[in-house]
PDB file of C-alpha atoms and ligand atoms in Angstrom:
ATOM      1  CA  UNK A  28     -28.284  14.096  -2.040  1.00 71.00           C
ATOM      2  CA  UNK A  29     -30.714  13.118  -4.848  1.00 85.00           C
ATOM      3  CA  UNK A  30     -30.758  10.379  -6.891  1.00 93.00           C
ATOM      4  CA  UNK A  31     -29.683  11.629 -10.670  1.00 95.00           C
ATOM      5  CA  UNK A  32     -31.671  10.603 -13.637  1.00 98.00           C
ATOM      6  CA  UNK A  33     -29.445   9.965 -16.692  1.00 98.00           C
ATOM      7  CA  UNK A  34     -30.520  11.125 -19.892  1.00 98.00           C
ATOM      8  CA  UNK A  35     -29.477   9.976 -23.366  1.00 98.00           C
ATOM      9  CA  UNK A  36     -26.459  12.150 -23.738  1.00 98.00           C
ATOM     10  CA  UNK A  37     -25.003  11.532 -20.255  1.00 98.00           C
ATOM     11  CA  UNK A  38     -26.576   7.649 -20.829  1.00 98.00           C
ATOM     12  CA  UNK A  39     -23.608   7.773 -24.153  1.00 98.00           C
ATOM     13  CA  UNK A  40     -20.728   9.206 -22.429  1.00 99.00           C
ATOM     14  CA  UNK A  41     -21.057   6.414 -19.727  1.00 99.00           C
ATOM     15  CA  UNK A  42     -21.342   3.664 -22.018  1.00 98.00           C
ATOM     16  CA  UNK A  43     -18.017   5.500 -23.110  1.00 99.00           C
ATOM     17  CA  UNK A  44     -16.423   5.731 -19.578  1.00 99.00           C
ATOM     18  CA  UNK A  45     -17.130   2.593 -18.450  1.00 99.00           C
ATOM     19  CA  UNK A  46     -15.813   0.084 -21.468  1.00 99.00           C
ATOM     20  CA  UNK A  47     -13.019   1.998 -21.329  1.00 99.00           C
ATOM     21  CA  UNK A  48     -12.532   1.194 -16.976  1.00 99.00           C
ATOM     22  CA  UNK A  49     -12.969  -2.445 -18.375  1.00 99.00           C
ATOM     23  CA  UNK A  50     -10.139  -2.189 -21.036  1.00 99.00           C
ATOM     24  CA  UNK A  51      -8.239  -1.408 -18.397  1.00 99.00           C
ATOM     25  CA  UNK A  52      -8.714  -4.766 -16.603  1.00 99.00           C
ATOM     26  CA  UNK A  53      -8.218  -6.431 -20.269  1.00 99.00           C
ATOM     27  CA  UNK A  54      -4.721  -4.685 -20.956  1.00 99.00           C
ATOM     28  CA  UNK A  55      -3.551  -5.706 -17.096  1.00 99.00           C
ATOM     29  CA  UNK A  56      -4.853  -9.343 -17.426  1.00 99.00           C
ATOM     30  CA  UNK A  57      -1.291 -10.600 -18.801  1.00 98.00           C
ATOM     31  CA  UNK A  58       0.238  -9.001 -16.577  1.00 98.00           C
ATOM     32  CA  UNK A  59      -1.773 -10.880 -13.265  1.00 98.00           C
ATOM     33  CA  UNK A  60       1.222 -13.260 -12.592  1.00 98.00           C
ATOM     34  CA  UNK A  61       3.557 -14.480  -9.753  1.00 98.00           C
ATOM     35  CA  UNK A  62       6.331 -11.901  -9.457  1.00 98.00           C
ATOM     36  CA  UNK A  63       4.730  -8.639 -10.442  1.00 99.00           C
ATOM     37  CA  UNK A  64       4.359  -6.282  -7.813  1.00 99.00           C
ATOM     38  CA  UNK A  65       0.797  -4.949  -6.810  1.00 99.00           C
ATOM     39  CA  UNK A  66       3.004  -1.541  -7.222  1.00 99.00           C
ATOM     40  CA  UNK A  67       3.967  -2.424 -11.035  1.00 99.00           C
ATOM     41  CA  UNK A  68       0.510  -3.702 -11.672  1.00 99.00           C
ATOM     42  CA  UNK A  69      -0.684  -0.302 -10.885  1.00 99.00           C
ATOM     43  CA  UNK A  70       1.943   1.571 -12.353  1.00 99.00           C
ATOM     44  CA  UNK A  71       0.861  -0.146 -15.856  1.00 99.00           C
ATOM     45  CA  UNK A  72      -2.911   0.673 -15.364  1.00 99.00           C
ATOM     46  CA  UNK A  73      -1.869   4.142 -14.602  1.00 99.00           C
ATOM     47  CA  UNK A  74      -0.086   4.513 -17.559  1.00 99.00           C
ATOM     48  CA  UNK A  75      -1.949   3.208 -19.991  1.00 99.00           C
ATOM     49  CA  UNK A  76      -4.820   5.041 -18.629  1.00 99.00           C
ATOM     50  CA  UNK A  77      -3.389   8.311 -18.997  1.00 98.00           C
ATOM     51  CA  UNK A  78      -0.928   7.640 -22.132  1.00 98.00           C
ATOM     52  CA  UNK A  79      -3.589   5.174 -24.382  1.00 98.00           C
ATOM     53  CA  UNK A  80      -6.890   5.730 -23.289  1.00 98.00           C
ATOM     54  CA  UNK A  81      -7.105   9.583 -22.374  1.00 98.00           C
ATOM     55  CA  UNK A  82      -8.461   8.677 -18.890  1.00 99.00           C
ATOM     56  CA  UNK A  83      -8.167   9.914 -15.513  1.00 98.00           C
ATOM     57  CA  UNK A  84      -7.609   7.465 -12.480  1.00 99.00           C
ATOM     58  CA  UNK A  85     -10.638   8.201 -10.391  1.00 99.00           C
ATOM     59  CA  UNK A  86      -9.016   7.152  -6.751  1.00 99.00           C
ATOM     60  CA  UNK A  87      -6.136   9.190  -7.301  1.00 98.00           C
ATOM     61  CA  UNK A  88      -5.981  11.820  -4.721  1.00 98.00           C
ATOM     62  CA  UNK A  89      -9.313  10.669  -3.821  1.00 98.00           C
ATOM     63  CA  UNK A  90     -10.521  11.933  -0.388  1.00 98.00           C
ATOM     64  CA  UNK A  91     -13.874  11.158   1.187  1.00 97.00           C
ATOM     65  CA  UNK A  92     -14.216  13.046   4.109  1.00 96.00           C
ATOM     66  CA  UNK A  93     -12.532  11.852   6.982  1.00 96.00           C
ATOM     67  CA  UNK A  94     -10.221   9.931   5.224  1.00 98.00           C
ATOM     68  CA  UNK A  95      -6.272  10.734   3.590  1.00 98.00           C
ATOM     69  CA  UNK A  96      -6.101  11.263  -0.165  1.00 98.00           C
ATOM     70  CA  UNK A  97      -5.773   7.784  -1.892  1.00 98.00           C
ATOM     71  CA  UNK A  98      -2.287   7.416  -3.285  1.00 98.00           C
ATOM     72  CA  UNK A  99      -2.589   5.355  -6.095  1.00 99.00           C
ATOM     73  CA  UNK A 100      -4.378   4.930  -9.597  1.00 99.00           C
ATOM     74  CA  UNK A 101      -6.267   1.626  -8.716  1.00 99.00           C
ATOM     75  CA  UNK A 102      -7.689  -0.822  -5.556  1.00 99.00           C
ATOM     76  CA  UNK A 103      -5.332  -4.298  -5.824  1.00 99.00           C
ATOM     77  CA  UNK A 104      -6.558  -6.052  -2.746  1.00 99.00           C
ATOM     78  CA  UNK A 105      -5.068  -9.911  -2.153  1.00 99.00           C
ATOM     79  CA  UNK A 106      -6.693 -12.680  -0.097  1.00 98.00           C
ATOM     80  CA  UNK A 107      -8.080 -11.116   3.080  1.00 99.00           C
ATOM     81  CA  UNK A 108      -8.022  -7.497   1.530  1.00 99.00           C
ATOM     82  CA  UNK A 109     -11.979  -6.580   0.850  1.00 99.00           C
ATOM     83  CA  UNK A 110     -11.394  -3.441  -0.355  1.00 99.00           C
ATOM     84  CA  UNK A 111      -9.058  -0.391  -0.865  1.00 99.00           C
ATOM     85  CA  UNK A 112      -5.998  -2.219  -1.217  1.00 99.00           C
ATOM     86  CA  UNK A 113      -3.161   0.550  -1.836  1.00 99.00           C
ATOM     87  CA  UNK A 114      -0.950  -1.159  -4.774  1.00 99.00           C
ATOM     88  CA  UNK A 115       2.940  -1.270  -3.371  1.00 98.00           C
ATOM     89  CA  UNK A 116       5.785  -3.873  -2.687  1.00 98.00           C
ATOM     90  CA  UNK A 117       3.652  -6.889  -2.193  1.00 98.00           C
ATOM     91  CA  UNK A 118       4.897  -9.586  -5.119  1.00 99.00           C
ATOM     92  CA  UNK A 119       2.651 -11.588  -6.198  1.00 99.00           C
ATOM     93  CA  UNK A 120       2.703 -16.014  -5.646  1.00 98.00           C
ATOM     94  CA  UNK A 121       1.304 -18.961  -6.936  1.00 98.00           C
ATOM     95  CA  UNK A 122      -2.240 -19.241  -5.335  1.00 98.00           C
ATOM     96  CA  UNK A 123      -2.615 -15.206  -4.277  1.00 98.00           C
ATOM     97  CA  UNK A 124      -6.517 -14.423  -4.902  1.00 98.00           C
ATOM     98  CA  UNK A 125      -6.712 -10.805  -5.691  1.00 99.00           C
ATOM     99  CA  UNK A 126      -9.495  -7.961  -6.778  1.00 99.00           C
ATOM    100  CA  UNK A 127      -8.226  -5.177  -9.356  1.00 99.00           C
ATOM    101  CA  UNK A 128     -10.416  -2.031  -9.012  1.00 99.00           C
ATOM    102  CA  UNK A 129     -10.747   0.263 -12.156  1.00 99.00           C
ATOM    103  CA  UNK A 130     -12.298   3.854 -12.009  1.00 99.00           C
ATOM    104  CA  UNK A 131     -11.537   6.412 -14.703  1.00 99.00           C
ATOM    105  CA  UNK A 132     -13.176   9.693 -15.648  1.00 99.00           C
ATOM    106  CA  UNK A 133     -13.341  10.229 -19.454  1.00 99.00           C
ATOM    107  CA  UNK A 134     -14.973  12.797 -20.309  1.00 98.00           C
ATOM    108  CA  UNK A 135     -16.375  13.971 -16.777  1.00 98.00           C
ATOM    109  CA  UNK A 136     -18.258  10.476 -16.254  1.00 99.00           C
ATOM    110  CA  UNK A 137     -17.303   7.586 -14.088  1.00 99.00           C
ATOM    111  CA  UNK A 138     -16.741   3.971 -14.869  1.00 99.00           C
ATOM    112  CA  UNK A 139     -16.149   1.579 -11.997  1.00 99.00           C
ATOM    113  CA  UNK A 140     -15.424  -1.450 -12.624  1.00 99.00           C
ATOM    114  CA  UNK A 141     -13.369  -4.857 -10.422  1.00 99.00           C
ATOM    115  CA  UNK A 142     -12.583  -8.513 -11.382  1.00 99.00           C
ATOM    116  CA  UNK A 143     -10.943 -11.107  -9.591  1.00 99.00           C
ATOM    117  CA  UNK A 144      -8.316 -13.177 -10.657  1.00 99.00           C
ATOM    118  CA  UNK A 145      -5.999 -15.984  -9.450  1.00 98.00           C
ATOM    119  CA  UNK A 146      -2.241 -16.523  -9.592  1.00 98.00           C
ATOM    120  CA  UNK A 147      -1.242 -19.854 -11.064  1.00 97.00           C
ATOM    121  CA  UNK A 148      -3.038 -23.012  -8.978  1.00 95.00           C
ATOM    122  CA  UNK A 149      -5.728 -21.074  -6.803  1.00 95.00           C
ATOM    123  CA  UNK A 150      -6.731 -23.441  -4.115  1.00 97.00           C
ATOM    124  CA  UNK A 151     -10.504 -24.724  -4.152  1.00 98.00           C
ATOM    125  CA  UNK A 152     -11.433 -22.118  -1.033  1.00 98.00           C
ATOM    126  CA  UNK A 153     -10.061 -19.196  -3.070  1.00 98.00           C
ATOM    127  CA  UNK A 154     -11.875 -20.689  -6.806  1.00 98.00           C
ATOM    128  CA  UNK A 155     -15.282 -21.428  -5.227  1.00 98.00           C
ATOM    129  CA  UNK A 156     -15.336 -17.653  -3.383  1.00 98.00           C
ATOM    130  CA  UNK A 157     -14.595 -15.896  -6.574  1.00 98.00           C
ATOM    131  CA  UNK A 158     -17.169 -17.996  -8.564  1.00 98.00           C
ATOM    132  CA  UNK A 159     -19.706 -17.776  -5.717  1.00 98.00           C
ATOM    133  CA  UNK A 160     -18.919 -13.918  -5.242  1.00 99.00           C
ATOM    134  CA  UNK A 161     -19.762 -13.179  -9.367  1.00 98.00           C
ATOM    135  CA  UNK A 162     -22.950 -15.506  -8.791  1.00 98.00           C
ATOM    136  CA  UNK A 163     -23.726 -13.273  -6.226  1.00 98.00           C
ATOM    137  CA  UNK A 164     -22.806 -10.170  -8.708  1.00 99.00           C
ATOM    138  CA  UNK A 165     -25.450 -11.399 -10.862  1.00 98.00           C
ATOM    139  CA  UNK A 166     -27.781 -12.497  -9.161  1.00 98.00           C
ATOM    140  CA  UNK A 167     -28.242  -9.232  -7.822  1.00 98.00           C
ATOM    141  CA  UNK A 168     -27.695  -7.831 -11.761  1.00 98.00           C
ATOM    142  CA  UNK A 169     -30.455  -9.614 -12.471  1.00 98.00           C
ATOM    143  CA  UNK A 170     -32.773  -7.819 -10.403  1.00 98.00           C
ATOM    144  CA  UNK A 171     -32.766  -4.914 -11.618  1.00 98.00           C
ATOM    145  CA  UNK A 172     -35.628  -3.129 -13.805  1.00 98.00           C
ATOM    146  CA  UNK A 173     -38.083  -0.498 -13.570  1.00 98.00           C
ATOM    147  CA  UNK A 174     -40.433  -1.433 -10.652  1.00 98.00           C
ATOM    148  CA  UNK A 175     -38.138  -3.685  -8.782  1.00 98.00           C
ATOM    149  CA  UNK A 176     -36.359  -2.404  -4.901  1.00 98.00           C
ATOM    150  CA  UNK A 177     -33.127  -1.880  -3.990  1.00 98.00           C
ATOM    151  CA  UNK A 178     -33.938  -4.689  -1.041  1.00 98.00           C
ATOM    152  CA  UNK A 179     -34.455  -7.307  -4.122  1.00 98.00           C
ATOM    153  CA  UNK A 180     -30.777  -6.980  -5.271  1.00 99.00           C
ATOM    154  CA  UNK A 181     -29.678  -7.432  -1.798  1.00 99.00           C
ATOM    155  CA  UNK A 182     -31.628 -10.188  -1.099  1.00 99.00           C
ATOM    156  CA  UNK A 183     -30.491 -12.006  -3.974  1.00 98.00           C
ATOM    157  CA  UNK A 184     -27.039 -11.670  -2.895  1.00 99.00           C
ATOM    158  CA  UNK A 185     -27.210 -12.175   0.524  1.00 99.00           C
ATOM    159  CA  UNK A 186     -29.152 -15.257   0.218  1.00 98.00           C
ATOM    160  CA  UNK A 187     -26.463 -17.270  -1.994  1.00 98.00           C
ATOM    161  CA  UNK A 188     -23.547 -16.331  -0.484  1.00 99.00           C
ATOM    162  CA  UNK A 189     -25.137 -17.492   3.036  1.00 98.00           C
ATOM    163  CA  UNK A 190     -26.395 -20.133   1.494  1.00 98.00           C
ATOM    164  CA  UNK A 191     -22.812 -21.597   0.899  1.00 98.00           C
ATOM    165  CA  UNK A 192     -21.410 -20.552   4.620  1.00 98.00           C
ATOM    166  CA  UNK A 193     -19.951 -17.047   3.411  1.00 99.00           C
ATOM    167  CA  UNK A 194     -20.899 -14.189   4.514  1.00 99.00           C
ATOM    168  CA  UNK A 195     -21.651 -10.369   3.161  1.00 99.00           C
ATOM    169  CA  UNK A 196     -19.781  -7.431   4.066  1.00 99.00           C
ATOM    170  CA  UNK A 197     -21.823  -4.660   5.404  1.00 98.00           C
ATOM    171  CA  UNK A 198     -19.727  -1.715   5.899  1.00 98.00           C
ATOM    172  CA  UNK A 199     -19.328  -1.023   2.333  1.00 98.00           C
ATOM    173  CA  UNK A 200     -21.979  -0.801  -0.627  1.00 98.00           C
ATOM    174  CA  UNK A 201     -22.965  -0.337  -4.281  1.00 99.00           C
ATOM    175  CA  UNK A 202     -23.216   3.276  -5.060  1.00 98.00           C
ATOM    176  CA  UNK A 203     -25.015   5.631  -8.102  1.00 98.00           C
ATOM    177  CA  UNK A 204     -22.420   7.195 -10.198  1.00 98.00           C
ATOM    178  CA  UNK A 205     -22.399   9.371 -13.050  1.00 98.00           C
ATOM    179  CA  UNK A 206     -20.583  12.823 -13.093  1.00 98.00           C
ATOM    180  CA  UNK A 207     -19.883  12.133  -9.228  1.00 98.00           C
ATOM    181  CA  UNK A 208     -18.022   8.890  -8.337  1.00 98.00           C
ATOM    182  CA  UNK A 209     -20.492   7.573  -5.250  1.00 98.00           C
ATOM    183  CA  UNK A 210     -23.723   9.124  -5.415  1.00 98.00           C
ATOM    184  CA  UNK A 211     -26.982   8.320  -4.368  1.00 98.00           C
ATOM    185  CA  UNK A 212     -28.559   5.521  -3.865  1.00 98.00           C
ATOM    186  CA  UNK A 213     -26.496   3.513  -1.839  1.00 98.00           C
ATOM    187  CA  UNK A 214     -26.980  -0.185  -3.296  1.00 98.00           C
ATOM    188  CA  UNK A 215     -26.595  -2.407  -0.157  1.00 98.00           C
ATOM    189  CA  UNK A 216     -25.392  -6.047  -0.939  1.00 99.00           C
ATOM    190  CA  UNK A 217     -28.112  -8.058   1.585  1.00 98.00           C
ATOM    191  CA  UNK A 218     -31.655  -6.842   2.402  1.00 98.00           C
ATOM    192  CA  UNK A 219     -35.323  -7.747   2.011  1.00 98.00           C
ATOM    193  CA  UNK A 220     -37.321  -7.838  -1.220  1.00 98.00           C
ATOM    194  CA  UNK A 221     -39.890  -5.734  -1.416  1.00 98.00           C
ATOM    195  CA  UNK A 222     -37.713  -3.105   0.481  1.00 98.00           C
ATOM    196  CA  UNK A 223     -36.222  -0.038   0.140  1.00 98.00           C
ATOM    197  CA  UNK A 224     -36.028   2.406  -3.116  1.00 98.00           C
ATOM    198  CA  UNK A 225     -37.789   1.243  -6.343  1.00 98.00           C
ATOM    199  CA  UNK A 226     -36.059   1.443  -9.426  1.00 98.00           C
ATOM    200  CA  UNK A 227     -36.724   3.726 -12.599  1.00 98.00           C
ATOM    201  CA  UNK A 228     -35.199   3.631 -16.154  1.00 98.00           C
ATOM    202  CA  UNK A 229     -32.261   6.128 -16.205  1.00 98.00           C
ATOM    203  CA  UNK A 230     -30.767   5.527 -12.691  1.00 98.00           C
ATOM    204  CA  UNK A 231     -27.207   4.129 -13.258  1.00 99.00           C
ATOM    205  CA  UNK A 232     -25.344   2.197  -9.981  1.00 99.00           C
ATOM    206  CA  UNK A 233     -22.617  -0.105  -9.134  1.00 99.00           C
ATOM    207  CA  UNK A 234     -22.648  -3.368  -7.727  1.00 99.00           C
ATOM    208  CA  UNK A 235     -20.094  -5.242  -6.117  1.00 99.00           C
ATOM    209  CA  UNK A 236     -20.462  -7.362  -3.337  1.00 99.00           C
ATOM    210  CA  UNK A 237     -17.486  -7.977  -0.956  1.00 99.00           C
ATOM    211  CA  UNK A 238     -18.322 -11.963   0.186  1.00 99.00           C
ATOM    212  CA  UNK A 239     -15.968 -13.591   2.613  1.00 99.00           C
ATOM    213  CA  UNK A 240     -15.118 -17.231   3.264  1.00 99.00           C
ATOM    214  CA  UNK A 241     -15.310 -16.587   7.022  1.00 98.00           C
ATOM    215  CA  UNK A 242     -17.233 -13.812   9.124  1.00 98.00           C
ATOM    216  CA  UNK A 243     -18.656 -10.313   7.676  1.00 98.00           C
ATOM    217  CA  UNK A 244     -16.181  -8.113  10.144  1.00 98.00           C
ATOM    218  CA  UNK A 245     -13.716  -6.088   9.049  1.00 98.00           C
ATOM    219  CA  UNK A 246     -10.535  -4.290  10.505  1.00 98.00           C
ATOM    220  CA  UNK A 247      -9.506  -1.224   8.413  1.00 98.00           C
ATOM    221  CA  UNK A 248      -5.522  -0.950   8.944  1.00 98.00           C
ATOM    222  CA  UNK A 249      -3.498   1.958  10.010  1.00 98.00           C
ATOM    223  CA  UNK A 250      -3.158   3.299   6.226  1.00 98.00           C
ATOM    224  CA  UNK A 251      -6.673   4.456   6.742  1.00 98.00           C
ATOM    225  CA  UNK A 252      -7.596   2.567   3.143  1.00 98.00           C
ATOM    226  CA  UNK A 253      -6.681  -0.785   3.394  1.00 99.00           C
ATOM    227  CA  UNK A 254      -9.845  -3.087   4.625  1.00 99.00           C
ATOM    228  CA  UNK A 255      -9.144  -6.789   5.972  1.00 99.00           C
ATOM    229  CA  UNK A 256     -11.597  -9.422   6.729  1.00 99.00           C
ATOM    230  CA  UNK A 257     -10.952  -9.575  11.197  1.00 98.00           C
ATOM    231  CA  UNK A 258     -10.456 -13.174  11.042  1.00 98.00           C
ATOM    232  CA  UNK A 259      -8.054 -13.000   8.359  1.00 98.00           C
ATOM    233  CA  UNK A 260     -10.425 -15.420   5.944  1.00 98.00           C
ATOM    234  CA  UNK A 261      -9.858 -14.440   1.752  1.00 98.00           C
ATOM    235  CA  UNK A 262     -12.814 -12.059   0.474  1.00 99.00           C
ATOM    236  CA  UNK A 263     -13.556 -11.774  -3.006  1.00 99.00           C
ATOM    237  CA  UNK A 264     -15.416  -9.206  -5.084  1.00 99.00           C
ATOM    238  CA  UNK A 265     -16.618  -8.219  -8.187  1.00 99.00           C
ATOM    239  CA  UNK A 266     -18.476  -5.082  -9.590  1.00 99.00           C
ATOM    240  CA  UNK A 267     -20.394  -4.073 -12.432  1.00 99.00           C
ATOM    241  CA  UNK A 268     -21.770  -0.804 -13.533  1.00 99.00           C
ATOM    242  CA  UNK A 269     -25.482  -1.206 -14.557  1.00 98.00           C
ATOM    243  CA  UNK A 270     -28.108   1.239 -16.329  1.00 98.00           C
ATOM    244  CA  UNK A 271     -31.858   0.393 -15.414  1.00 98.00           C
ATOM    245  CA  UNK A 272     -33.441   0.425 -19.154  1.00 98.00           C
ATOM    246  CA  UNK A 273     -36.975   0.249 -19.709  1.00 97.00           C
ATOM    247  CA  UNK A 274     -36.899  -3.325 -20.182  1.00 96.00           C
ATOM    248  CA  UNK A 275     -34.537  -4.210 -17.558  1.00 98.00           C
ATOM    249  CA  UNK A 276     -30.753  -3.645 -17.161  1.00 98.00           C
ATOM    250  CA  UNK A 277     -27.775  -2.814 -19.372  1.00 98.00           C
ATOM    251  CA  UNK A 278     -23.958  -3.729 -17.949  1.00 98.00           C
ATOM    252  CA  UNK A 279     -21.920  -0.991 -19.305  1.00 98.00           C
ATOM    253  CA  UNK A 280     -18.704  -2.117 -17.991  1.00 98.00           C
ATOM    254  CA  UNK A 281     -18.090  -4.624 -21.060  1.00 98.00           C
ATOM    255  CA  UNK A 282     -15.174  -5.197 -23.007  1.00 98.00           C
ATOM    256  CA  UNK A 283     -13.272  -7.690 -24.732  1.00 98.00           C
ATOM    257  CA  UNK A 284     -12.450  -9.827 -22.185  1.00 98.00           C
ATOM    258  CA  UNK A 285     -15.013  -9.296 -19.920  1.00 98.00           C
ATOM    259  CA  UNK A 286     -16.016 -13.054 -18.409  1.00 98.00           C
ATOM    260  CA  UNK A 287     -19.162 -13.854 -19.814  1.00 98.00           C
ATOM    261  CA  UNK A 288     -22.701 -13.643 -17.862  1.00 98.00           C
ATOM    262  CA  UNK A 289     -23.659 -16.922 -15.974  1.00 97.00           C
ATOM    263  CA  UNK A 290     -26.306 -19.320 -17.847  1.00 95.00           C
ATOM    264  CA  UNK A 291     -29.610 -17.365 -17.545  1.00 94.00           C
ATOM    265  CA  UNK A 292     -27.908 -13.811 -17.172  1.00 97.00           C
ATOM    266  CA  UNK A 293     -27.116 -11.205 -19.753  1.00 97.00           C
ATOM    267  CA  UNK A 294     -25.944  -7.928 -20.335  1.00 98.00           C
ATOM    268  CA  UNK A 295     -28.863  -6.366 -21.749  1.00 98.00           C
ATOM    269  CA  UNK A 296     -32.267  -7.585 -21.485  1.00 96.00           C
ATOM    270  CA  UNK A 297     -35.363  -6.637 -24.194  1.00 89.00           C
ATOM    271  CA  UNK A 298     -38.509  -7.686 -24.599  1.00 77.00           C
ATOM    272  CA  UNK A 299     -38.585 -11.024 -26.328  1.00 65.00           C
ATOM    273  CA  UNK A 300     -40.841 -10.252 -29.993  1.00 54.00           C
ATOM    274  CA  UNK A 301     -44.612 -10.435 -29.312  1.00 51.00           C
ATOM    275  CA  UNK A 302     -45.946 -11.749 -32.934  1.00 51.00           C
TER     276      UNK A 302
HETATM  277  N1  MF3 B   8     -13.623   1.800  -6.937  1.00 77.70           N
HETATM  278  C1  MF3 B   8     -14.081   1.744  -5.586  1.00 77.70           C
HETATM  279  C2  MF3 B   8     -15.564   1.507  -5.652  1.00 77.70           C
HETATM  280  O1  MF3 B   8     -15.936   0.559  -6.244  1.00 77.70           O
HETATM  281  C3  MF3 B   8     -13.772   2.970  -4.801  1.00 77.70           C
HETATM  282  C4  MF3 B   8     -12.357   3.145  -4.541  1.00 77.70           C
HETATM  283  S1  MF3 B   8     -12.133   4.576  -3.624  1.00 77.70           S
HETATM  284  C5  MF3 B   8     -10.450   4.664  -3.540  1.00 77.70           C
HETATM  285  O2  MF3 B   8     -16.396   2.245  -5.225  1.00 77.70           O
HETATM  286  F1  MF3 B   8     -10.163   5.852  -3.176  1.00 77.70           F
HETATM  287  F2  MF3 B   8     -10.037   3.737  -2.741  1.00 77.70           F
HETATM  288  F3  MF3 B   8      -9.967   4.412  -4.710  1.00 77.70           F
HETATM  289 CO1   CO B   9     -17.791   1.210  -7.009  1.00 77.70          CO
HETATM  290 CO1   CO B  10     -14.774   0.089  -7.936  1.00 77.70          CO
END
């Protein structure tokens, strides 16, 4: 499949789609506490997707081939969950580390868009993995620009996470998105610089690497969705969707309470005045 060039119109109705998958993270944000139910959590996200915001859960009925539809309006995936946590009868407790992933279709374009958050007193292990993890988020954000490779956001990544013991999942990736949900190119988390694809203004991707505290593997459970770390370590993740500009990068998943870029980061880049 080829890589899709956005163009000012379709560049608009993102910026659109994807504040509106990071409202939804802001209006569930209260709600993050012990005794909810991942199930309840993603019965409010649903809701006010399709009652407030005019959205359409994106992993609803989702079904890549050789997998079952998804069954539920969001990813909630707690401690050793990477990824694809189905939302259910798990209740929440004091210390749970947990990943809330928001896609909705407004308007025929996909935002995608995951934070992590902590119940009550995280322990050090599971606070140090989600701040390393959104170091690692944008360090690989700030890679990206016209001119730079796929293999220098991957690089960035892979190199701090390792560099503090953890280590990068490799079964699952970054991904284009636009009017499809994963599309071309396929934005790996580790890699060389200097590899792979080189940017160009319009392209529009995801990242969001899955670090874990322990080893890379992975076990995918009997639900067909639900992926845990093997040796049962936490994993953490957070994701951005990102527009290469002509001077850089724009994050378009940005809202309210979106937690701020680290020191040296930003959300758009420009050139700095010349005179
Ligand atoms: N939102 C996930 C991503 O970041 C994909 C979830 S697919 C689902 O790409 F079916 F599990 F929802
Ligand atoms: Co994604
Ligand atoms: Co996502």
């Amino acid at each position: 499949m080829a890589i899709t060039l956005k163009n000012a119109h379709d560049i608009e109705m993102m910026r659109v789609a994807c504040r509106l998958a990071s409202e939804v993270l802001d209006f569930i944000t209260p709600h993050v506490r012990a005794g909810v139910t991942t199930g309840e959590l993603d019965r409010l996200c649903h809701e006010y997707m399709v009652k407030e915001q005019g959205t359409v859960p994106a992993p609803l009925n989702y079904q890549p081939p050789g997998y079952p539809p998804y069954p539920k309006a969001t990813c909630i995936s707690v401690n050793d969950v990477i990824c694809h946590g189905i939302p259910g009868d798990k209740t929440l407790k004091n210390g749970d580390a947990l990943n809330i992933d928001i896609t909705v279709i407004k308007d025929g374009y996909f935002g995608d868009t995951s934070r992590m958050f902590i119940v009550g007193d995280g322990t050090i292990l599971a606070k140090r993995l989600a701040q390393v993890t959104y170091e690692c988020m944008w360090l690989g954000i700030n890679q990206v620009r016209p001119g730079a490779h796929l293999g220098d956001i991957g690089q960035a990544i892979q190199t701090h996470a390792e560099a503090q013991g953890y280590s990068v999942v490799r079964e699952y990736c970054g991904h284009g998105i636009g009017q499809v949900f994963h599309e071309d190119p396929q934005i790996l988390h580790y890699g060389r610089q200097g590899t792979g694809l080189e940017l160009q203004a319009g392209m529009i991707f995801t990242i969001e690497p899955m670090i874990n505290a322990g080893k890379r593997e992975i076990r995918t459970m009997p639900d067909q969705w639900t992926v845990k770390t093997r040796d049962r370590s936490l994993s953490a993740q957070w994701e951005h969707t990102v527009l290469v500009t002509e001077t850089g990068h724009e994050v378009l998943t940005r809202s309210a309470l979106t937690p701020p870029p680290p020191p040296g980061s930003s959300y758009v880049t420009s050139f700095a005045a010349s005179t």
